[in-house]
Structure formats: C-alpha cells, structure tokens
PDB file of C-alpha atoms in Angstrom:
ATOM      1  CA  MET A   1      -5.896  54.505 152.502  1.00  0.00           C
ATOM      2  CA  LEU A   2      -8.792  56.544 151.129  1.00  0.00           C
ATOM      3  CA  PRO A   3     -11.982  54.844 150.101  1.00  0.00           C
ATOM      4  CA  PRO A   4     -12.228  54.239 146.336  1.00  0.00           C
ATOM      5  CA  ARG A   5     -15.083  56.713 145.846  1.00  0.00           C
ATOM      6  CA  LEU A   6     -13.200  59.448 147.753  1.00  0.00           C
ATOM      7  CA  SER A   7     -10.043  58.772 145.764  1.00  0.00           C
ATOM      8  CA  GLN A   8     -11.982  59.117 142.527  1.00  0.00           C
ATOM      9  CA  ALA A   9     -13.623  62.354 143.713  1.00  0.00           C
ATOM     10  CA  LEU A  10     -10.294  63.821 144.748  1.00  0.00           C
ATOM     11  CA  LEU A  11      -8.758  62.889 141.387  1.00  0.00           C
ATOM     12  CA  ALA A  12     -11.644  64.542 139.519  1.00  0.00           C
ATOM     13  CA  THR A  13     -11.242  67.717 141.568  1.00  0.00           C
ATOM     14  CA  VAL A  14      -7.527  67.858 140.780  1.00  0.00           C
ATOM     15  CA  LEU A  15      -8.209  67.430 137.067  1.00  0.00           C
ATOM     16  CA  LEU A  16     -10.740  70.292 137.111  1.00  0.00           C
ATOM     17  CA  ILE A  17      -8.370  72.639 138.909  1.00  0.00           C
ATOM     18  CA  LEU A  18      -5.271  71.811 136.876  1.00  0.00           C
ATOM     19  CA  PRO A  19      -6.249  73.531 133.548  1.00  0.00           C
ATOM     20  CA  ALA A  20      -7.200  76.753 135.324  1.00  0.00           C
ATOM     21  CA  VAL A  21      -3.935  76.906 137.150  1.00  0.00           C
ATOM     22  CA  THR A  22      -2.067  76.195 133.995  1.00  0.00           C
ATOM     23  CA  ALA A  23      -3.906  79.014 132.171  1.00  0.00           C
ATOM     24  CA  GLU A  24      -3.207  81.473 134.995  1.00  0.00           C
ATOM     25  CA  GLN A  25       0.412  80.496 134.949  1.00  0.00           C
ATOM     26  CA  ALA A  26       0.530  80.970 131.184  1.00  0.00           C
ATOM     27  CA  MET A  27      -0.974  84.452 131.491  1.00  0.00           C
ATOM     28  CA  ALA A  28       1.382  85.362 134.293  1.00  0.00           C
ATOM     29  CA  THR A  29       4.428  84.099 132.478  1.00  0.00           C
ATOM     30  CA  PRO A  30       6.107  87.013 130.695  1.00  0.00           C
ATOM     31  CA  VAL A  31       6.502  86.680 126.912  1.00  0.00           C
ATOM     32  CA  LYS A  32      10.003  87.224 125.714  1.00  0.00           C
ATOM     33  CA  THR A  33      10.090  90.007 123.081  1.00  0.00           C
ATOM     34  CA  GLU A  34      12.857  91.454 120.972  1.00  0.00           C
ATOM     35  CA  ARG A  35      13.008  95.055 119.769  1.00  0.00           C
ATOM     36  CA  ILE A  36      14.137  95.499 116.153  1.00  0.00           C
ATOM     37  CA  GLN A  37      15.603  98.874 115.267  1.00  0.00           C
ATOM     38  CA  VAL A  38      15.364 100.132 111.680  1.00  0.00           C
ATOM     39  CA  ALA A  39      18.170 102.422 110.611  1.00  0.00           C
ATOM     40  CA  PRO A  40      16.900 105.913 109.616  1.00  0.00           C
ATOM     41  CA  PRO A  41      17.381 106.917 105.954  1.00  0.00           C
ATOM     42  CA  GLU A  42      20.355 108.995 105.068  1.00  0.00           C
ATOM     43  CA  GLU A  43      19.655 112.709 104.990  1.00  0.00           C
ATOM     44  CA  ASP A  44      20.754 113.101 101.364  1.00  0.00           C
ATOM     45  CA  ALA A  45      19.048 109.949 100.110  1.00  0.00           C
ATOM     46  CA  PRO A  46      16.201 110.811  97.671  1.00  0.00           C
ATOM     47  CA  LEU A  47      12.723 109.566  98.572  1.00  0.00           C
ATOM     48  CA  VAL A  48      12.131 108.621  94.915  1.00  0.00           C
ATOM     49  CA  PRO A  49      14.828 106.804  92.960  1.00  0.00           C
ATOM     50  CA  GLU A  50      16.532 109.039  90.461  1.00  0.00           C
ATOM     51  CA  ILE A  51      15.901 108.320  86.781  1.00  0.00           C
ATOM     52  CA  PRO A  52      18.958 108.512  84.556  1.00  0.00           C
ATOM     53  CA  ALA A  53      18.912 111.587  82.336  1.00  0.00           C
ATOM     54  CA  ASP A  54      19.395 109.507  79.203  1.00  0.00           C
ATOM     55  CA  ALA A  55      16.242 107.511  80.034  1.00  0.00           C
ATOM     56  CA  ILE A  56      13.992 110.586  79.857  1.00  0.00           C
ATOM     57  CA  GLU A  57      12.526 111.399  76.463  1.00  0.00           C
ATOM     58  CA  THR A  58      13.011 115.025  75.526  1.00  0.00           C
ATOM     59  CA  GLU A  59      11.322 117.045  72.815  1.00  0.00           C
ATOM     60  CA  ILE A  60      13.609 118.937  70.500  1.00  0.00           C
ATOM     61  CA  ALA A  61      12.447 122.522  70.179  1.00  0.00           C
ATOM     62  CA  PRO A  62      12.153 123.938  66.669  1.00  0.00           C
ATOM     63  CA  PRO A  63      14.300 126.884  65.611  1.00  0.00           C
ATOM     64  CA  SER A  64      13.406 130.094  67.374  1.00  0.00           C
ATOM     65  CA  THR A  65      10.637 132.074  65.712  1.00  0.00           C
ATOM     66  CA  GLU A  66       9.061 135.462  66.206  1.00  0.00           C
ATOM     67  CA  ARG A  67       6.690 134.575  69.024  1.00  0.00           C
ATOM     68  CA  HIS A  68       5.382 138.102  69.526  1.00  0.00           C
ATOM     69  CA  ALA A  69       5.030 141.241  67.493  1.00  0.00           C
ATOM     70  CA  PRO A  70       8.397 143.019  67.732  1.00  0.00           C
ATOM     71  CA  VAL A  71       8.434 146.473  69.264  1.00  0.00           C
ATOM     72  CA  VAL A  72      10.504 148.682  66.988  1.00  0.00           C
ATOM     73  CA  ASP A  73      12.816 151.276  68.480  1.00  0.00           C
ATOM     74  CA  GLU A  74      11.433 154.542  67.112  1.00  0.00           C
ATOM     75  CA  SER A  75      14.702 156.334  67.863  1.00  0.00           C
ATOM     76  CA  ALA A  76      16.813 153.894  65.835  1.00  0.00           C
ATOM     77  CA  PRO A  77      17.615 154.578  62.173  1.00  0.00           C
ATOM     78  CA  PRO A  78      15.048 152.885  59.911  1.00  0.00           C
ATOM     79  CA  PRO A  79      16.235 149.725  58.150  1.00  0.00           C
ATOM     80  CA  VAL A  80      16.985 149.640  54.447  1.00  0.00           C
ATOM     81  CA  VAL A  81      13.905 148.622  52.455  1.00  0.00           C
ATOM     82  CA  HIS A  82      14.286 146.273  49.469  1.00  0.00           C
ATOM     83  CA  TYR A  83      11.847 145.244  46.761  1.00  0.00           C
ATOM     84  CA  GLY A  84      11.580 142.166  44.595  1.00  0.00           C
ATOM     85  CA  ASP A  85      14.087 139.329  44.860  1.00  0.00           C
ATOM     86  CA  ALA A  86      17.249 140.838  43.365  1.00  0.00           C
ATOM     87  CA  ASP A  87      18.923 141.261  46.763  1.00  0.00           C
ATOM     88  CA  LEU A  88      17.643 138.035  48.296  1.00  0.00           C
ATOM     89  CA  PRO A  89      19.830 134.948  48.842  1.00  0.00           C
ATOM     90  CA  LYS A  90      18.832 132.175  46.435  1.00  0.00           C
ATOM     91  CA  PRO A  91      17.214 129.945  49.097  1.00  0.00           C
ATOM     92  CA  VAL A  92      15.104 132.861  50.342  1.00  0.00           C
ATOM     93  CA  ALA A  93      14.115 133.888  46.816  1.00  0.00           C
ATOM     94  CA  ARG A  94      13.140 130.287  46.046  1.00  0.00           C
ATOM     95  CA  MET A  95      10.848 130.064  49.064  1.00  0.00           C
ATOM     96  CA  ARG A  96       9.249 133.399  48.179  1.00  0.00           C
ATOM     97  CA  ASP A  97       8.624 132.207  44.610  1.00  0.00           C
ATOM     98  CA  GLN A  98       7.068 128.958  45.819  1.00  0.00           C
ATOM     99  CA  MET A  99       4.710 130.803  48.139  1.00  0.00           C
ATOM    100  CA  LEU A 100       3.715 133.297  45.463  1.00  0.00           C
ATOM    101  CA  GLU A 101       3.100 130.538  42.935  1.00  0.00           C
ATOM    102  CA  ALA A 102       0.885 128.647  45.372  1.00  0.00           C
ATOM    103  CA  ALA A 103      -1.022 131.799  46.352  1.00  0.00           C
ATOM    104  CA  TYR A 104      -1.606 132.997  42.791  1.00  0.00           C
ATOM    105  CA  SER A 105      -2.880 129.556  41.790  1.00  0.00           C
ATOM    106  CA  GLY A 106      -6.041 130.144  43.800  1.00  0.00           C
ATOM    107  CA  ASP A 107      -5.807 126.629  45.243  1.00  0.00           C
ATOM    108  CA  ILE A 108      -4.960 126.817  48.935  1.00  0.00           C
ATOM    109  CA  GLU A 109      -4.034 123.117  48.927  1.00  0.00           C
ATOM    110  CA  ARG A 110      -0.941 124.139  46.954  1.00  0.00           C
ATOM    111  CA  MET A 111       0.265 125.786  50.149  1.00  0.00           C
ATOM    112  CA  ARG A 112       0.282 122.375  51.837  1.00  0.00           C
ATOM    113  CA  LEU A 113       3.136 121.267  49.564  1.00  0.00           C
ATOM    114  CA  VAL A 114       5.123 124.365  50.479  1.00  0.00           C
ATOM    115  CA  LEU A 115       4.569 123.915  54.211  1.00  0.00           C
ATOM    116  CA  GLU A 116       5.301 120.185  54.231  1.00  0.00           C
ATOM    117  CA  ALA A 117       8.502 120.670  52.233  1.00  0.00           C
ATOM    118  CA  ASN A 118       9.683 123.220  54.806  1.00  0.00           C
ATOM    119  CA  GLU A 119      12.340 122.200  57.339  1.00  0.00           C
ATOM    120  CA  VAL A 120       9.891 122.763  60.226  1.00  0.00           C
ATOM    121  CA  MET A 121       6.210 123.607  60.381  1.00  0.00           C
ATOM    122  CA  PRO A 122       6.179 127.410  60.424  1.00  0.00           C
ATOM    123  CA  THR A 123       4.294 129.382  63.031  1.00  0.00           C
ATOM    124  CA  LEU A 124       0.832 130.130  61.651  1.00  0.00           C
ATOM    125  CA  THR A 125      -0.798 130.888  64.995  1.00  0.00           C
ATOM    126  CA  PHE A 126       0.162 131.474  68.613  1.00  0.00           C
ATOM    127  CA  GLY A 127      -2.591 129.051  69.670  1.00  0.00           C
ATOM    128  CA  ASP A 128      -3.363 125.412  68.955  1.00  0.00           C
ATOM    129  CA  MET A 129      -3.611 124.123  65.400  1.00  0.00           C
ATOM    130  CA  ASP A 130      -4.425 120.705  63.966  1.00  0.00           C
ATOM    131  CA  ASP A 131      -4.303 120.987  60.179  1.00  0.00           C
ATOM    132  CA  PRO A 132      -2.445 124.027  58.761  1.00  0.00           C
ATOM    133  CA  ILE A 133      -4.561 124.371  55.620  1.00  0.00           C
ATOM    134  CA  GLU A 134      -7.825 124.077  57.533  1.00  0.00           C
ATOM    135  CA  PHE A 135      -6.532 126.731  59.902  1.00  0.00           C
ATOM    136  CA  LEU A 136      -5.731 129.079  56.999  1.00  0.00           C
ATOM    137  CA  LYS A 137      -9.215 128.527  55.600  1.00  0.00           C
ATOM    138  CA  GLU A 138     -10.763 129.313  58.973  1.00  0.00           C
ATOM    139  CA  SER A 139      -8.634 132.479  59.189  1.00  0.00           C
ATOM    140  CA  SER A 140      -9.856 133.623  55.786  1.00  0.00           C
ATOM    141  CA  GLY A 141     -12.982 135.695  55.273  1.00  0.00           C
ATOM    142  CA  ASP A 142     -14.303 133.121  52.804  1.00  0.00           C
ATOM    143  CA  PRO A 143     -14.581 129.319  53.087  1.00  0.00           C
ATOM    144  CA  ASP A 144     -12.070 128.599  50.307  1.00  0.00           C
ATOM    145  CA  GLY A 145      -9.177 130.666  51.629  1.00  0.00           C
ATOM    146  CA  TYR A 146      -9.019 133.151  48.748  1.00  0.00           C
ATOM    147  CA  GLU A 147      -8.690 136.134  51.077  1.00  0.00           C
ATOM    148  CA  ILE A 148      -5.729 134.680  52.953  1.00  0.00           C
ATOM    149  CA  LEU A 149      -4.024 133.861  49.638  1.00  0.00           C
ATOM    150  CA  ALA A 150      -4.575 137.449  48.489  1.00  0.00           C
ATOM    151  CA  ILE A 151      -3.038 138.736  51.732  1.00  0.00           C
ATOM    152  CA  LEU A 152      -0.070 136.453  51.166  1.00  0.00           C
ATOM    153  CA  THR A 153       0.545 137.896  47.690  1.00  0.00           C
ATOM    154  CA  GLU A 154       0.225 141.474  48.963  1.00  0.00           C
ATOM    155  CA  LEU A 155       2.793 140.828  51.687  1.00  0.00           C
ATOM    156  CA  LEU A 156       5.359 139.154  49.431  1.00  0.00           C
ATOM    157  CA  GLU A 157       4.987 141.820  46.739  1.00  0.00           C
ATOM    158  CA  ALA A 158       5.601 144.552  49.306  1.00  0.00           C
ATOM    159  CA  GLY A 159       9.041 145.752  50.389  1.00  0.00           C
ATOM    160  CA  TRP A 160      11.092 143.667  52.804  1.00  0.00           C
ATOM    161  CA  VAL A 161      13.887 144.170  55.325  1.00  0.00           C
ATOM    162  CA  HIS A 162      16.842 142.086  56.461  1.00  0.00           C
ATOM    163  CA  VAL A 163      16.918 142.156  60.274  1.00  0.00           C
ATOM    164  CA  ASP A 164      18.950 140.777  63.192  1.00  0.00           C
ATOM    165  CA  VAL A 165      21.898 140.112  60.904  1.00  0.00           C
ATOM    166  CA  GLY A 166      24.547 137.846  62.396  1.00  0.00           C
ATOM    167  CA  THR A 167      22.294 136.477  65.160  1.00  0.00           C
ATOM    168  CA  ALA A 168      20.273 133.285  65.554  1.00  0.00           C
ATOM    169  CA  GLN A 169      17.153 135.378  64.793  1.00  0.00           C
ATOM    170  CA  GLU A 170      18.433 136.675  61.441  1.00  0.00           C
ATOM    171  CA  MET A 171      15.442 136.991  59.162  1.00  0.00           C
ATOM    172  CA  TYR A 172      14.061 138.401  55.928  1.00  0.00           C
ATOM    173  CA  VAL A 173      10.743 139.997  56.858  1.00  0.00           C
ATOM    174  CA  TRP A 174       7.703 140.974  54.781  1.00  0.00           C
ATOM    175  CA  PRO A 175       6.214 143.542  54.798  1.00  0.00           C
ATOM    176  CA  TYR A 176       8.880 145.933  55.967  1.00  0.00           C
ATOM    177  CA  PHE A 177       6.292 147.836  58.044  1.00  0.00           C
ATOM    178  CA  ALA A 178       6.609 145.045  60.638  1.00  0.00           C
ATOM    179  CA  ARG A 179      10.127 146.276  61.463  1.00  0.00           C
ATOM    180  CA  TYR A 180       9.913 149.930  60.429  1.00  0.00           C
ATOM    181  CA  PRO A 181       9.401 152.854  62.870  1.00  0.00           C
ATOM    182  CA  PHE A 182       5.861 154.119  62.327  1.00  0.00           C
ATOM    183  CA  ALA A 183       6.894 157.708  63.047  1.00  0.00           C
ATOM    184  CA  LYS A 184       9.412 157.626  60.189  1.00  0.00           C
ATOM    185  CA  LEU A 185       7.022 156.427  57.483  1.00  0.00           C
ATOM    186  CA  THR A 186       6.879 158.846  54.558  1.00  0.00           C
ATOM    187  CA  PRO A 187       3.590 159.761  52.834  1.00  0.00           C
ATOM    188  CA  GLN A 188       4.570 157.499  49.934  1.00  0.00           C
ATOM    189  CA  GLN A 189       5.238 154.604  52.332  1.00  0.00           C
ATOM    190  CA  LYS A 190       1.882 155.104  54.015  1.00  0.00           C
ATOM    191  CA  VAL A 191       0.184 154.762  50.636  1.00  0.00           C
ATOM    192  CA  GLU A 192       2.042 151.427  50.248  1.00  0.00           C
ATOM    193  CA  MET A 193       0.928 150.386  53.700  1.00  0.00           C
ATOM    194  CA  TYR A 194      -2.732 151.203  53.084  1.00  0.00           C
ATOM    195  CA  ARG A 195      -2.707 148.713  50.215  1.00  0.00           C
ATOM    196  CA  ILE A 196      -2.375 146.049  52.942  1.00  0.00           C
ATOM    197  CA  VAL A 197      -4.260 147.459  55.954  1.00  0.00           C
ATOM    198  CA  THR A 198      -6.977 150.032  56.532  1.00  0.00           C
ATOM    199  CA  ALA A 199      -6.516 153.346  58.295  1.00  0.00           C
ATOM    200  CA  GLY A 200      -8.434 151.915  61.248  1.00  0.00           C
ATOM    201  CA  ASP A 201      -6.085 148.931  61.419  1.00  0.00           C
ATOM    202  CA  PHE A 202      -3.058 151.207  61.397  1.00  0.00           C
ATOM    203  CA  ALA A 203      -4.495 153.476  64.104  1.00  0.00           C
ATOM    204  CA  GLU A 204      -4.980 150.430  66.326  1.00  0.00           C
ATOM    205  CA  MET A 205      -1.448 149.178  65.693  1.00  0.00           C
ATOM    206  CA  GLU A 206      -0.007 152.647  66.243  1.00  0.00           C
ATOM    207  CA  SER A 207      -1.664 152.822  69.661  1.00  0.00           C
ATOM    208  CA  TYR A 208      -0.448 149.305  70.432  1.00  0.00           C
ATOM    209  CA  GLY A 209       3.090 150.203  69.377  1.00  0.00           C
ATOM    210  CA  ALA A 210       3.761 147.312  67.002  1.00  0.00           C
ATOM    211  CA  TRP A 211       2.707 145.820  63.673  1.00  0.00           C
ATOM    212  CA  ILE A 212       0.208 143.084  64.550  1.00  0.00           C
ATOM    213  CA  PHE A 213      -1.143 142.355  61.079  1.00  0.00           C
ATOM    214  CA  TYR A 214       0.150 139.420  59.018  1.00  0.00           C
ATOM    215  CA  ARG A 215       3.903 139.170  58.549  1.00  0.00           C
ATOM    216  CA  ILE A 216       6.258 136.640  56.989  1.00  0.00           C
ATOM    217  CA  GLY A 217       9.734 135.639  58.133  1.00  0.00           C
ATOM    218  CA  ILE A 218      12.155 133.532  56.072  1.00  0.00           C
ATOM    219  CA  GLY A 219      15.571 132.517  57.384  1.00  0.00           C
ATOM    220  CA  PRO A 220      18.781 132.918  55.347  1.00  0.00           C
ATOM    221  CA  ASP A 221      18.669 129.201  54.497  1.00  0.00           C
ATOM    222  CA  GLY A 222      15.224 129.533  52.933  1.00  0.00           C
ATOM    223  CA  THR A 223      13.269 128.111  55.868  1.00  0.00           C
ATOM    224  CA  LEU A 224       9.852 129.700  56.323  1.00  0.00           C
ATOM    225  CA  HIS A 225       9.650 130.487  60.053  1.00  0.00           C
ATOM    226  CA  TYR A 226       6.323 132.239  60.292  1.00  0.00           C
ATOM    227  CA  PHE A 227       3.294 133.544  58.446  1.00  0.00           C
ATOM    228  CA  VAL A 228       1.326 134.908  61.353  1.00  0.00           C
ATOM    229  CA  ALA A 229      -0.786 137.767  62.658  1.00  0.00           C
ATOM    230  CA  GLY A 230      -1.342 138.992  66.186  1.00  0.00           C
ATOM    231  CA  ASP A 231       0.835 139.901  69.133  1.00  0.00           C
TER     232      ASP A 231
END
C-alpha cells in the first residue's frame, strides 16, 4: 500500500494529465460530416420569374401622325388642289372653321379649346412640350402669339389636298405645297406659295427636298393630327 502522501500526489498527477489526453483524443477523433448536393437549375428555367403580360401596364399609342416632312415623288402626277370647304367632309370642314375662328379672334387661348376638344393632342412639335399654348407662344415671333395665329390663317385659307386615300394615314393637308412636287409648280402657284414663305425659305426647302414649313393635317373624321413645322 502506498503512503497517503504518495497516493495523493499520484492522484493529482493523473488529474492533470487526464484533460490533456481527452483534448488530444477529441482532436484526433474524426468529425462525421455529410455532403448535401443541390440540384442544378433547369437549363430553360428563367433566372428572373416571368411577369404575366396582363400585369404589365402598357401605353396606348395615339393615331399615327406625320412624324417627318414627307418627300414627294417628283415623277408622280401632282395631286388635285382644292380651295375652301366645299369639297371637305363635314367633320373636316367643322375643324377647319373652329381653327380659323380661334385664329382670327386674336386670342391664342381660344386655340386651347380647339386642342382640348380634339380626340388626341395633335403634334405641335417633334420635341418635348408641356403646355401647348405656351409652346405656340414661344414659337411665335411675338410674345402674344399673333404671328403663329396669322400663319394658321394663311395655311387654312390656302389650297389643300386629299392624300393617302384609303389608308390609315388618309389626311386632308394644308397647304397643298406640303404634298405637291416643287418642279411642277406653275408661276401662279409660286405666287400663292410666296404669300406663306419667302424665296429664301423655298430655296432651302427645295435643296432639302421637302416642305418643312408649317403644315396642317386633319383626318377624315375631323381629328386634327398635326400643326407642325420642321422635318
């Protein structure tokens, strides 16, 4: 039998060694792991969930308008030119009368009533526009819009043509020079034209190959589609 002090010393030594052995055993003991496999996505599966077509808001485009100055075929027979409103359909004649009445009043705000009563806002510019009347004033040579109203009367009092008959672009166009071959203009027609534009304006348009001054287009149903200048 060991002496008491030796027994106690031996017990203390065992207690000191035991935790270290246990730790080494724990480190040496392999940890059981399990590999989890994730199935790859299907080749045709979209990365982003598809949104139903009926859930996407779409903007309805207005009726097609003359977005650019039309290039007239110089080899084609010139269109028939009309004057006044005798040969116009009633809806077209009514819109022309409303525009003339507003223009001759000298109050450009009268044009707001005509534009707002229209089926769609007509094309007044190929750029951005906030308020149509303010835009017309800014386009005029004076702050009150008198010049643009005068141009409007000159256009609607000039001859007109009926173009693109039977198509979605069918239109009554003022002045007829916008759809008339320049090379086929008679001396009398050129005098009519110079009541609206200057010789310098015409020379520029002739070199460009299209009428780029103001023009008006009214559909057969009386809808004003454009009162615009430019190309």
